[in-house]
XYZ file of C-alpha atoms in Angstrom:
740
model
C -92.461 26.333 -38.690
C -91.837 23.959 -42.103
C -93.719 20.981 -41.305
C -90.847 18.941 -43.212
C -89.098 19.670 -40.139
C -92.093 18.060 -37.942
C -91.000 14.223 -37.004
C -93.772 12.508 -39.294
C -95.137 10.753 -35.524
C -95.983 14.265 -34.209
C -97.389 15.733 -37.571
C -99.626 12.725 -37.233
C -101.858 13.074 -33.996
C -100.892 16.781 -34.384
C -103.538 16.253 -37.243
C -105.943 14.362 -35.428
C -105.942 16.376 -32.259
C -106.651 19.431 -34.542
C -109.254 17.781 -36.679
C -111.046 16.065 -33.074
C -111.001 19.549 -31.090
C -112.680 21.333 -34.477
C -115.217 18.607 -34.451
C -115.743 19.255 -31.137
C -116.130 23.074 -31.138
C -118.576 22.644 -33.796
C -120.647 20.948 -31.269
C -120.447 23.363 -29.125
C -120.407 26.626 -30.187
C -122.228 26.317 -33.535
C -124.920 28.865 -34.187
C -127.384 30.392 -37.452
C -126.822 28.884 -40.607
C -124.487 26.411 -39.866
C -126.130 24.996 -36.082
C -129.620 24.465 -38.535
C -127.780 22.608 -41.096
C -126.736 19.990 -38.062
C -129.835 20.410 -36.649
C -131.245 18.359 -40.270
C -128.934 16.389 -40.871
C -129.107 15.175 -37.141
C -133.021 14.944 -37.548
C -132.579 12.918 -40.779
C -130.599 10.532 -38.737
C -132.886 10.481 -35.855
C -136.029 9.855 -38.387
C -133.952 7.015 -39.746
C -132.860 5.348 -36.281
C -136.831 5.999 -35.229
C -138.012 3.724 -38.697
C -135.492 1.331 -38.468
C -136.458 0.269 -35.106
C -140.286 0.544 -35.126
C -141.494 -2.799 -33.753
C -143.020 -5.255 -36.442
C -145.867 -5.620 -33.965
C -146.778 -2.326 -31.845
C -146.800 -3.229 -28.191
C -150.498 -3.511 -26.975
C -152.000 -2.017 -23.647
C -154.966 -2.470 -22.256
C -156.842 1.151 -22.805
C -158.073 0.936 -26.354
C -157.053 4.780 -28.533
C -159.428 5.268 -31.827
C -159.830 8.080 -33.914
C -162.960 8.746 -35.134
C -162.434 10.176 -38.657
C -164.362 12.679 -39.952
C -163.538 11.755 -43.617
C -164.945 11.641 -47.830
C -167.490 9.340 -47.001
C -169.118 10.584 -44.142
C -169.243 14.246 -45.673
C -170.973 12.030 -48.726
C -173.556 10.246 -46.685
C -173.361 13.035 -43.548
C -173.359 16.164 -45.941
C -170.638 18.522 -46.135
C -168.632 19.570 -42.639
C -168.934 22.142 -40.919
C -171.706 19.839 -39.935
C -175.000 21.081 -37.353
C -174.182 21.227 -34.131
C -176.780 19.161 -33.569
C -174.914 16.482 -35.622
C -171.785 16.693 -33.530
C -174.194 16.399 -30.596
C -175.447 12.949 -31.467
C -171.825 12.250 -32.695
C -171.069 11.999 -28.796
C -174.019 10.571 -27.740
C -173.945 7.687 -29.574
C -170.078 7.651 -28.751
C -171.068 7.887 -24.834
C -173.442 5.245 -25.098
C -170.935 2.981 -26.783
C -168.890 3.666 -23.619
C -166.077 5.807 -24.762
C -164.460 6.828 -21.512
C -162.852 10.159 -22.798
C -163.673 12.257 -26.340
C -160.966 14.941 -27.483
C -161.843 16.732 -30.213
C -158.247 17.749 -32.988
C -161.222 20.551 -34.291
C -162.380 23.890 -32.568
C -166.059 25.464 -32.748
C -165.029 29.018 -32.973
C -168.267 30.864 -33.482
C -171.564 30.150 -33.023
C -174.301 28.146 -35.391
C -177.318 30.590 -36.222
C -180.470 29.103 -34.821
C -183.229 28.920 -37.713
C -185.387 30.088 -34.944
C -183.199 33.844 -35.060
C -183.561 33.845 -39.162
C -187.236 33.456 -39.039
C -187.311 36.712 -36.074
C -185.656 38.754 -38.768
C -187.494 38.387 -41.395
C -191.020 38.354 -39.906
C -190.570 40.413 -36.944
C -194.645 40.757 -36.325
C -195.383 37.154 -36.028
C -192.676 36.692 -34.118
C -194.173 39.397 -32.531
C -197.736 38.139 -32.005
C -195.932 34.139 -31.187
C -193.381 35.486 -28.761
C -193.487 32.435 -26.257
C -194.299 29.808 -28.076
C -191.282 30.934 -30.567
C -189.028 31.466 -27.340
C -189.651 28.016 -26.473
C -188.959 26.516 -29.488
C -186.171 28.757 -30.331
C -184.711 27.116 -26.889
C -185.748 23.436 -27.868
C -183.755 23.662 -31.133
C -181.213 25.737 -30.454
C -177.720 23.290 -31.703
C -175.105 24.367 -29.892
C -177.027 24.204 -26.490
C -177.669 20.174 -27.339
C -174.264 19.713 -28.286
C -173.462 21.474 -25.022
C -175.299 19.407 -23.306
C -174.065 16.266 -24.550
C -170.438 17.202 -23.451
C -171.082 17.344 -20.093
C -172.226 13.340 -20.201
C -168.721 12.338 -20.459
C -165.673 13.673 -20.672
C -164.508 15.627 -23.366
C -161.683 17.537 -23.644
C -162.332 20.582 -26.957
C -158.769 21.929 -29.002
C -158.248 25.813 -29.502
C -155.647 27.169 -31.247
C -153.407 29.648 -29.715
C -151.920 32.055 -31.978
C -150.493 35.840 -31.505
C -153.559 37.847 -33.306
C -155.139 38.993 -30.317
C -157.606 42.134 -31.982
C -159.275 38.871 -34.040
C -159.917 36.519 -30.032
C -163.395 37.027 -29.779
C -163.924 34.503 -27.118
C -162.281 34.724 -23.798
C -159.894 32.052 -23.047
C -160.844 28.590 -20.674
C -159.523 28.146 -17.127
C -156.183 25.721 -17.248
C -156.121 22.212 -15.409
C -152.255 23.077 -15.180
C -151.136 24.486 -11.653
C -148.018 26.719 -12.254
C -146.076 28.054 -9.255
C -145.418 31.939 -10.025
C -141.801 31.337 -8.117
C -141.103 29.061 -11.512
C -142.535 31.830 -13.974
C -139.383 34.082 -13.770
C -138.007 34.364 -17.766
C -139.670 30.739 -18.648
C -138.107 29.415 -22.033
C -142.135 28.706 -23.022
C -143.129 29.297 -26.459
C -145.750 32.584 -25.012
C -148.738 33.637 -27.508
C -150.791 36.417 -26.927
C -153.986 35.150 -27.591
C -156.174 32.036 -29.212
C -158.860 30.971 -31.287
C -160.982 29.159 -28.508
C -164.703 27.776 -28.713
C -167.987 30.074 -27.594
C -168.535 29.836 -23.594
C -171.461 27.518 -24.146
C -169.552 24.822 -24.944
C -166.342 26.055 -23.543
C -167.585 25.884 -20.344
C -169.450 22.371 -20.286
C -166.516 20.311 -21.626
C -164.841 18.600 -18.913
C -161.313 20.592 -20.484
C -159.288 22.060 -22.980
C -156.293 21.624 -24.784
C -154.519 23.404 -27.221
C -154.063 21.824 -31.090
C -150.817 23.436 -32.148
C -148.031 21.242 -33.565
C -144.759 23.140 -33.653
C -142.026 21.721 -36.804
C -138.597 21.786 -36.441
C -136.721 24.434 -39.019
C -136.907 20.995 -41.759
C -140.850 20.816 -41.597
C -140.586 17.162 -39.487
C -142.531 16.701 -36.840
C -140.391 15.276 -33.946
C -141.231 16.695 -30.679
C -144.461 17.971 -28.881
C -144.858 20.950 -26.599
C -147.003 19.644 -23.635
C -148.022 23.150 -22.182
C -147.979 26.842 -23.881
C -147.894 30.042 -22.006
C -150.671 32.995 -22.732
C -149.817 35.817 -20.457
C -148.973 34.404 -16.783
C -151.062 31.152 -17.375
C -150.198 27.262 -18.800
C -151.924 25.561 -21.040
C -152.089 22.327 -21.807
C -152.120 20.321 -25.269
C -155.383 18.306 -26.344
C -153.473 15.327 -25.837
C -151.802 16.043 -22.194
C -155.466 17.132 -20.852
C -156.540 14.199 -22.530
C -154.188 12.242 -20.116
C -155.616 14.097 -17.379
C -159.255 13.302 -17.471
C -158.545 9.533 -18.184
C -156.175 9.351 -15.576
C -159.342 11.689 -13.150
C -156.695 13.899 -12.173
C -157.335 17.203 -10.997
C -154.582 19.204 -11.911
C -151.571 18.910 -13.664
C -148.450 19.908 -11.916
C -145.344 21.599 -12.866
C -141.834 20.771 -11.529
C -139.233 23.626 -13.185
C -135.733 24.847 -11.622
C -133.897 28.142 -11.910
C -130.070 28.476 -13.426
C -129.108 32.258 -13.517
C -132.220 33.370 -12.814
C -133.870 32.086 -16.232
C -136.728 29.352 -14.971
C -135.896 25.802 -16.602
C -138.904 23.332 -17.422
C -138.047 20.143 -15.549
C -141.675 18.271 -16.131
C -144.863 18.101 -15.229
C -147.030 15.558 -12.900
C -150.957 14.095 -13.023
C -152.081 11.540 -11.263
C -148.864 10.564 -9.498
C -147.549 10.390 -12.153
C -143.975 12.166 -13.708
C -142.684 13.411 -17.302
C -139.705 14.567 -18.122
C -139.319 17.379 -20.841
C -137.079 19.292 -21.870
C -136.764 23.199 -21.022
C -138.892 24.604 -23.345
C -141.769 21.801 -21.732
C -141.558 19.453 -24.440
C -141.145 15.858 -25.622
C -140.612 13.328 -28.333
C -143.396 11.656 -29.787
C -142.914 7.976 -29.847
C -145.015 7.534 -32.734
C -146.523 4.663 -32.759
C -145.956 3.387 -37.166
C -146.547 5.101 -39.809
C -150.359 6.832 -40.475
C -153.374 4.419 -39.933
C -151.295 2.758 -36.758
C -154.228 3.079 -34.912
C -157.577 2.394 -35.231
C -159.808 4.106 -37.659
C -163.437 4.329 -37.651
C -165.214 6.477 -40.053
C -168.061 9.460 -38.170
C -170.851 8.111 -40.104
C -170.752 4.473 -38.907
C -171.195 5.464 -35.634
C -173.882 7.695 -36.342
C -175.053 4.611 -38.606
C -174.837 2.515 -35.846
C -172.143 0.162 -37.584
C -169.718 0.380 -35.258
C -171.062 0.643 -31.486
C -170.361 -1.101 -27.888
C -168.158 -3.861 -29.163
C -165.460 -2.015 -31.102
C -165.545 1.581 -29.081
C -166.201 0.531 -24.559
C -163.362 1.781 -22.533
C -161.787 3.507 -25.205
C -160.125 7.384 -26.012
C -161.418 8.700 -28.770
C -159.769 11.442 -30.926
C -162.037 13.260 -33.413
C -160.540 14.620 -36.363
C -160.819 15.128 -40.384
C -159.143 13.391 -43.050
C -161.356 14.625 -45.824
C -159.574 16.382 -49.494
C -159.590 19.874 -48.624
C -160.074 19.731 -44.903
C -156.804 17.278 -43.694
C -154.186 18.329 -41.210
C -151.601 16.442 -42.659
C -148.241 16.544 -41.560
C -144.587 15.926 -42.364
C -143.348 13.214 -39.561
C -140.324 10.693 -38.751
C -142.678 8.378 -39.980
C -144.984 9.183 -43.057
C -144.934 12.446 -45.191
C -148.720 12.772 -44.962
C -149.539 12.189 -41.559
C -152.741 13.294 -40.366
C -152.621 15.699 -37.534
C -154.965 13.769 -34.875
C -153.042 10.733 -35.220
C -149.888 12.681 -33.886
C -152.309 13.356 -30.918
C -152.938 9.648 -30.694
C -149.564 9.206 -30.536
C -148.592 11.719 -27.977
C -151.492 10.877 -25.665
C -150.334 6.851 -25.769
C -146.677 7.756 -24.999
C -148.354 10.257 -21.899
C -150.052 7.610 -20.454
C -147.338 4.848 -20.767
C -143.979 6.833 -19.778
C -141.871 4.272 -20.587
C -142.394 4.572 -24.443
C -141.335 8.011 -24.329
C -137.697 8.729 -25.707
C -135.707 10.986 -23.511
C -133.233 13.766 -24.630
C -131.254 14.343 -21.026
C -129.165 17.545 -20.880
C -125.779 15.857 -20.377
C -126.582 14.211 -24.230
C -123.971 16.820 -25.481
C -121.836 16.126 -22.867
C -122.249 12.321 -23.979
C -121.312 13.672 -27.464
C -117.828 15.505 -26.134
C -116.590 12.242 -24.718
C -117.584 10.103 -27.530
C -115.776 12.743 -30.113
C -112.807 12.829 -27.711
C -112.965 8.727 -27.692
C -113.493 8.325 -31.461
C -110.547 10.849 -32.342
C -108.171 9.269 -29.874
C -108.809 5.659 -31.053
C -109.069 6.584 -35.127
C -105.617 9.118 -34.291
C -103.735 5.586 -33.170
C -104.971 3.263 -34.801
C -104.001 5.116 -38.264
C -100.588 5.700 -37.355
C -98.357 4.926 -40.494
C -101.201 2.282 -41.824
C -102.576 1.650 -44.943
C -105.404 3.125 -46.783
C -107.081 -0.082 -47.219
C -106.103 -1.168 -42.909
C -108.031 2.701 -42.250
C -110.730 1.795 -44.464
C -111.398 -1.446 -41.958
C -110.772 0.449 -38.513
C -112.934 3.394 -39.546
C -116.034 0.567 -40.666
C -115.398 -0.796 -37.328
C -115.206 2.477 -35.350
C -118.085 3.791 -37.547
C -119.994 0.492 -36.943
C -119.435 0.354 -32.758
C -120.765 4.367 -33.089
C -123.569 3.315 -34.287
C -124.184 0.356 -32.411
C -123.735 2.170 -29.332
C -126.491 5.010 -30.342
C -128.963 2.192 -31.245
C -128.218 0.464 -27.902
C -129.102 3.692 -25.799
C -132.299 4.641 -27.895
C -133.365 0.765 -28.507
C -132.520 -0.412 -24.561
C -132.226 2.677 -22.175
C -135.102 4.918 -24.101
C -132.342 8.129 -24.575
C -132.238 9.581 -27.885
C -128.439 10.667 -28.146
C -126.621 12.797 -31.173
C -124.976 10.331 -33.778
C -123.776 12.849 -36.868
C -120.921 14.878 -35.086
C -119.599 11.300 -34.019
C -119.835 10.342 -37.862
C -118.549 13.961 -38.742
C -115.555 12.889 -37.035
C -115.084 9.865 -38.234
C -115.890 10.527 -42.300
C -113.009 13.589 -41.473
C -110.524 11.935 -39.647
C -110.989 8.591 -42.002
C -110.906 10.905 -44.958
C -107.985 12.308 -44.285
C -105.745 9.370 -43.224
C -107.058 8.266 -46.003
C -105.724 10.244 -48.179
C -102.691 10.484 -46.657
C -101.621 6.411 -47.042
C -103.437 6.717 -50.438
C -100.513 9.242 -51.434
C -98.144 7.261 -49.800
C -99.075 3.959 -51.767
C -99.660 5.888 -54.273
C -95.974 6.965 -54.691
C -95.109 3.003 -53.610
C -96.963 2.024 -56.836
C -95.058 4.528 -59.257
C -92.182 3.407 -58.239
C -93.038 0.344 -59.472
C -94.503 1.218 -62.798
C -91.403 3.317 -63.279
C -89.649 -0.006 -63.401
C -91.628 -2.157 -65.253
C -93.585 0.049 -67.120
C -91.314 -0.154 -70.067
C -91.844 -3.672 -70.600
C -95.051 -4.838 -69.003
C -98.579 -3.981 -69.848
C -100.418 -1.232 -68.066
C -103.062 -3.895 -66.501
C -100.176 -6.114 -65.630
C -98.723 -3.500 -63.871
C -102.151 -2.989 -61.624
C -102.186 -6.920 -60.529
C -98.892 -7.141 -59.748
C -98.618 -4.174 -57.979
C -102.259 -5.394 -56.366
C -100.258 -8.603 -55.176
C -99.034 -9.571 -51.914
C -96.013 -10.963 -53.944
C -94.553 -11.652 -57.217
C -97.093 -13.154 -60.386
C -95.217 -16.121 -61.510
C -92.355 -15.821 -64.172
C -93.017 -18.924 -66.271
C -95.845 -18.547 -69.099
C -98.614 -20.499 -68.925
C -101.534 -21.937 -72.198
C -104.405 -20.155 -72.449
C -107.109 -19.681 -74.722
C -106.578 -16.729 -76.121
C -107.154 -14.209 -78.998
C -104.034 -12.004 -80.645
C -104.527 -9.424 -83.243
C -102.270 -7.912 -85.804
C -102.963 -4.258 -87.009
C -100.961 -3.128 -90.368
C -101.319 0.509 -92.273
C -101.095 -0.463 -95.735
C -98.389 1.109 -98.005
C -97.276 2.623 -95.165
C -93.529 2.757 -96.671
C -95.060 4.446 -99.474
C -96.700 7.127 -97.486
C -93.933 7.715 -95.056
C -91.239 8.898 -97.593
C -92.806 12.330 -98.101
C -92.656 13.163 -94.239
C -90.113 14.243 -92.208
C -88.968 12.612 -89.171
C -91.111 14.183 -87.185
C -94.018 14.755 -88.953
C -93.489 10.707 -88.789
C -93.531 10.493 -85.632
C -96.220 12.731 -84.991
C -98.501 11.117 -87.770
C -97.821 7.238 -86.020
C -98.014 8.671 -82.485
C -101.653 10.377 -83.409
C -103.088 6.683 -85.035
C -101.282 4.578 -82.618
C -102.812 6.531 -79.666
C -106.156 6.256 -81.076
C -106.453 2.814 -81.869
C -104.756 1.770 -78.984
C -107.289 3.624 -77.062
C -109.592 1.902 -78.976
C -108.372 -1.551 -78.007
C -107.599 -0.850 -74.373
C -111.713 0.242 -74.213
C -112.412 -3.321 -75.874
C -110.681 -4.920 -72.988
C -107.371 -5.445 -75.067
C -103.783 -6.034 -74.712
C -101.162 -4.235 -76.251
C -98.307 -6.443 -76.635
C -96.174 -4.496 -78.791
C -95.625 -1.802 -81.384
C -93.054 -2.350 -84.629
C -92.831 0.244 -86.487
C -96.732 0.630 -88.169
C -97.421 -2.954 -86.934
C -99.727 -3.395 -83.398
C -100.260 -6.205 -81.717
C -102.252 -6.889 -79.198
C -104.255 -9.272 -77.270
C -106.819 -10.109 -75.158
C -107.989 -12.787 -71.729
C -104.336 -11.811 -70.121
C -103.384 -10.732 -67.725
C -106.859 -10.867 -66.727
C -109.363 -13.394 -67.262
C -112.002 -12.354 -69.750
C -114.498 -14.914 -71.357
C -115.598 -13.086 -73.873
C -112.149 -12.154 -75.570
C -113.199 -13.721 -79.333
C -116.246 -11.336 -79.351
C -114.265 -8.345 -77.312
C -111.372 -8.576 -80.001
C -113.963 -8.783 -83.156
C -116.060 -5.392 -81.605
C -112.192 -3.691 -81.279
C -111.541 -4.185 -84.862
C -114.648 -3.091 -86.426
C -114.299 -0.361 -84.040
C -110.727 0.950 -85.307
C -112.601 0.710 -88.857
C -114.627 3.041 -87.835
C -112.754 5.760 -85.781
C -110.357 5.695 -88.708
C -112.671 8.423 -90.740
C -111.673 10.858 -87.798
C -108.471 9.980 -87.766
C -108.556 10.755 -91.443
C -110.457 13.499 -90.953
C -107.458 15.356 -89.232
C -104.517 13.834 -91.137
C -106.924 15.797 -93.771
C -106.692 19.426 -91.666
C -103.071 18.439 -91.771
C -102.461 17.848 -95.622
C -101.043 14.201 -94.311
C -102.160 11.296 -96.007
C -105.348 9.294 -95.420
C -104.391 5.443 -93.793
C -106.112 1.804 -94.675
C -105.195 -0.863 -92.167
C -106.033 -4.674 -92.029
C -106.621 -6.395 -89.404
C -106.377 -10.218 -88.527
C -107.065 -12.008 -86.218
C -107.228 -15.848 -84.264
C -108.124 -17.603 -81.549
C -106.730 -20.499 -79.880
C -104.540 -21.743 -77.481
C -101.403 -19.893 -76.764
C -98.317 -19.228 -74.011
C -98.076 -16.114 -71.976
C -96.251 -14.534 -69.471
C -92.780 -12.878 -69.041
C -91.121 -13.572 -71.469
C -86.921 -12.411 -72.146
C -84.210 -13.053 -70.085
C -82.812 -11.582 -66.643
C -81.406 -8.277 -68.344
C -84.504 -7.355 -70.013
C -88.281 -9.131 -70.270
C -91.332 -8.739 -71.654
C -95.123 -9.713 -71.330
C -96.345 -11.222 -74.514
C -97.977 -13.791 -76.280
C -95.819 -16.844 -78.403
C -97.015 -20.156 -79.838
C -97.765 -21.484 -83.340
C -101.706 -19.969 -83.271
C -100.086 -16.332 -82.631
C -97.877 -16.832 -86.214
C -101.442 -17.500 -87.839
C -102.894 -14.049 -86.264
C -100.142 -12.419 -87.846
C -100.199 -14.668 -91.456
C -104.818 -14.015 -91.861
C -103.149 -10.113 -91.271
C -101.110 -10.038 -94.323
C -104.055 -12.200 -96.175
C -105.591 -9.002 -95.965
C -104.154 -6.651 -98.567
C -104.703 -9.971 -101.146
C -108.245 -10.388 -100.577
C -109.085 -6.791 -100.160
C -110.378 -7.071 -96.764
C -109.865 -4.805 -93.900
C -110.760 -7.409 -91.581
C -110.080 -10.972 -91.341
C -110.358 -13.809 -88.606
C -110.404 -17.620 -88.432
C -113.063 -20.131 -87.610
C -112.476 -20.491 -83.849
C -112.734 -16.716 -83.307
C -116.076 -16.317 -86.092
C -117.720 -18.964 -84.120
C -117.908 -16.915 -80.505
C -119.508 -13.886 -82.157
C -122.806 -14.925 -82.583
C -124.283 -11.589 -82.626
C -121.949 -10.200 -85.459
C -122.698 -11.237 -89.333
C -119.556 -12.908 -91.164
C -119.127 -13.833 -95.076
C -116.756 -16.647 -96.057
C -114.251 -14.890 -97.701
C -111.351 -18.160 -97.967
C -110.225 -21.705 -97.227
C -106.193 -21.330 -97.130
C -102.880 -23.107 -96.403
C -100.753 -20.325 -95.459
C -96.590 -20.377 -95.329
C -95.398 -22.310 -92.801
C -99.038 -24.310 -91.792
C -100.175 -28.088 -93.409
C -103.773 -27.482 -92.282
C -106.717 -25.305 -93.882
C -107.881 -22.643 -92.151
C -111.305 -21.132 -92.918
C -110.992 -17.560 -92.955
C -113.912 -14.954 -92.614
C -114.755 -11.337 -92.406
C -116.942 -9.646 -90.510
C -119.197 -7.264 -92.198
C -121.455 -5.612 -88.896
C -123.694 -6.390 -85.777
C -126.008 -8.625 -87.374
C -129.509 -5.971 -85.815
C -128.003 -3.511 -87.791
C -127.751 -4.854 -91.513
C -130.631 -4.324 -94.033
C -132.201 -7.072 -96.215
C -130.380 -6.235 -99.196
C -126.494 -6.695 -96.806
C -128.054 -9.753 -95.453
C -129.666 -11.594 -98.965
C -126.137 -11.442 -100.245
C -124.467 -12.660 -97.406
C -126.868 -15.739 -97.704
C -125.818 -15.735 -101.382
C -122.773 -15.546 -101.018
C -122.737 -18.595 -98.729
C -124.536 -20.535 -100.975
C -122.046 -19.914 -104.006
C -119.220 -20.980 -101.652
C -121.106 -24.443 -100.594
C -121.640 -24.863 -103.987
C -117.709 -24.209 -104.954
C -116.712 -26.832 -102.285
C -118.828 -29.242 -103.335
C -116.876 -28.752 -106.359
C -120.989 -27.908 -108.333
C -119.126 -24.994 -110.045
C -121.458 -23.683 -112.699
C -124.263 -23.373 -110.329
C -121.132 -21.448 -108.042
C -120.420 -19.819 -110.832
C -123.798 -17.727 -111.708
C -123.667 -16.821 -108.131
C -120.445 -15.305 -108.123
C -120.911 -13.925 -111.716
C -124.383 -12.408 -110.058
C -122.557 -11.227 -106.992
C -119.471 -9.312 -108.671
C -122.086 -7.016 -110.679
C -124.469 -6.700 -107.731
C -122.116 -6.496 -104.621
C -122.621 -4.163 -101.510
C -119.730 -5.300 -100.152
C -115.924 -5.698 -101.664
C -116.814 -7.672 -104.735
C -112.758 -9.045 -105.284
C -113.518 -11.934 -103.336
C -116.279 -12.801 -106.257
C -113.483 -11.834 -108.530
C -111.120 -14.046 -107.142
C -113.478 -17.538 -106.680
C -114.526 -16.752 -110.565
C -110.875 -16.711 -111.913
C -110.075 -20.139 -109.726
C -113.339 -21.610 -111.695
C -112.222 -20.803 -114.944
C -108.929 -21.447 -114.401
C -109.331 -25.502 -113.240
C -110.537 -28.317 -114.954
C -112.156 -30.631 -112.609
C -111.271 -33.621 -113.801
C -107.206 -32.887 -112.876
C -108.177 -32.430 -109.926
C -106.792 -34.907 -107.183
C -109.354 -36.919 -105.166
C -108.344 -35.116 -101.588
C -108.893 -31.605 -103.227
C -111.051 -30.051 -99.876
C -111.168 -26.181 -101.886
C -108.026 -24.927 -99.567
C -105.695 -22.726 -101.335
C -102.129 -22.386 -100.662
C -100.221 -18.771 -100.923
C -96.988 -19.442 -101.262
C -96.051 -16.157 -100.012
C -96.642 -14.654 -96.220
């Protein structure tokens, strides 16, 4: 069916419903690369929301979570890592003496440390055989692993181990697990499953109070936003390092699990220790409640502990996580709060959230349903509120709905600690508003074009745009405004056009006028009219331009420079080159809609406009390309000018000083600057009637000038033909031109 036959209102709502259903379908059924892309964008929004809502001062709790850092300083003072187990035993002993409650290692010890006595046994068997009893006693006494194991048993310690799928590399047996997993819950579970692990040696493992995996799993974009509390190896669930530390801290014997079965698949609900339930997703994961950027927890250098610089006053009653930030050993991860975030601090954040579940953000199973509900509501609101509205109105409505959606999302996150998806509602807002704004813009464009087609024959483009954008018509009467007017005329146009056909002449003029008009527009000018080969333009109307004189002069200079490319084009077409004269004047003028009820023109009128035209006609007399009045010159301090003459044009009773703009002052060389200075002195002498000094300088300038020397010739002639004795007392040096 032809869409044009569908009533406009039905078409509007049909498109709105279609886009809404499309977004809902993407939310429900996207898979593969599309799902990864959506998750990546949702992850970026999640990170931004998390960072924006981090409290300036994190909430403080009774327990203290501290990180003991085996940093570069520690390695410089204590030796390179890995350290001897004896040193690790000393570190644990000092932490225990300082009153640390739980010690968790974000490192593991998968190989035994070689006993020095064993090395002696292999090198000197005869010596060992003769002193067997004594050697065995020494061997036992200095065994570093035994020392470390003994001190581990003196406190609640958790050793980390790394789960993997490389069973052929596994040397030591897996430890026992503190997770009590019901056999009934093991049917088709959704946990991440491993077949092996890099675990600690039994000597240490059996003495530690607990063991937890240190694996961290990033999402597809490499960022760690969630943490697995449990992982599966065979028929056993193992706790994470942070979860095991939380169990020991709360004096819980076991970690219990809670699951439910749906369609013969076990979906995990959460874990429980010390009568506290922690809700997870079906994979046993939680959102990590980051406290802040790296360094949000208290860090102490391990060497300061060993040197007794940090003790009971700083550590008593704390929970310690031991890790390393040393160069080459640092476990750095990409997180929402930092791209180089220490892995040990990730464990500290998880522990803090497990001890204080009120900090844990939830991502409930009904979040997808809530997202679909928001999509439907937003789609309906935007569709209804956008019907037959302008693009501007739709933008306002869109921004309002987007702000409400974001505030709704932030409320659930900040107040209810619930993480709801945000991208799909925003995507729907973008798609719907984009379509309706496009349709509204097309309608407004058609309306604007209709108005322009009525007025563009006599109203400048900027004036038309201003007329369209205003709610009512611009005033019809003219106003007085300080403006700059420009006149440009082709030199000898009549003789140039004599040998051209009408078609050639039309193309010739069109090419010149188009290029010149473009330059004027680029410099904020308004074209008033074309009269044959003459261009009239002005500045500071209809749009306000405080630098109108500057823009006018810069446009005139650009027009001269642009002639080279225009003339090159004419040369290729065997057409004559163009030379132009340009005159500018700055003064108060009347501007507005002028004319009759049958035809109007937006133009400028006044004596100042006529003076601009007279100035342009004098460029031929003085053989310069551009002339401006003193008022125009004063407004352009960044441009160097040469005084050309003081004249009294036809129809004027007062004298007008004329200046030639040379170039931007910064671009002039020393020779040019010297000539301008000398020319100014010569003209000053002339108007002060010091004609001998003036004549001397003018004669020198006439022969050495790098600019047009005709003006010097004119003044030399005036001096030679004038008798100072016959001059009237009121002579001011102005030259009276008799023709226009």
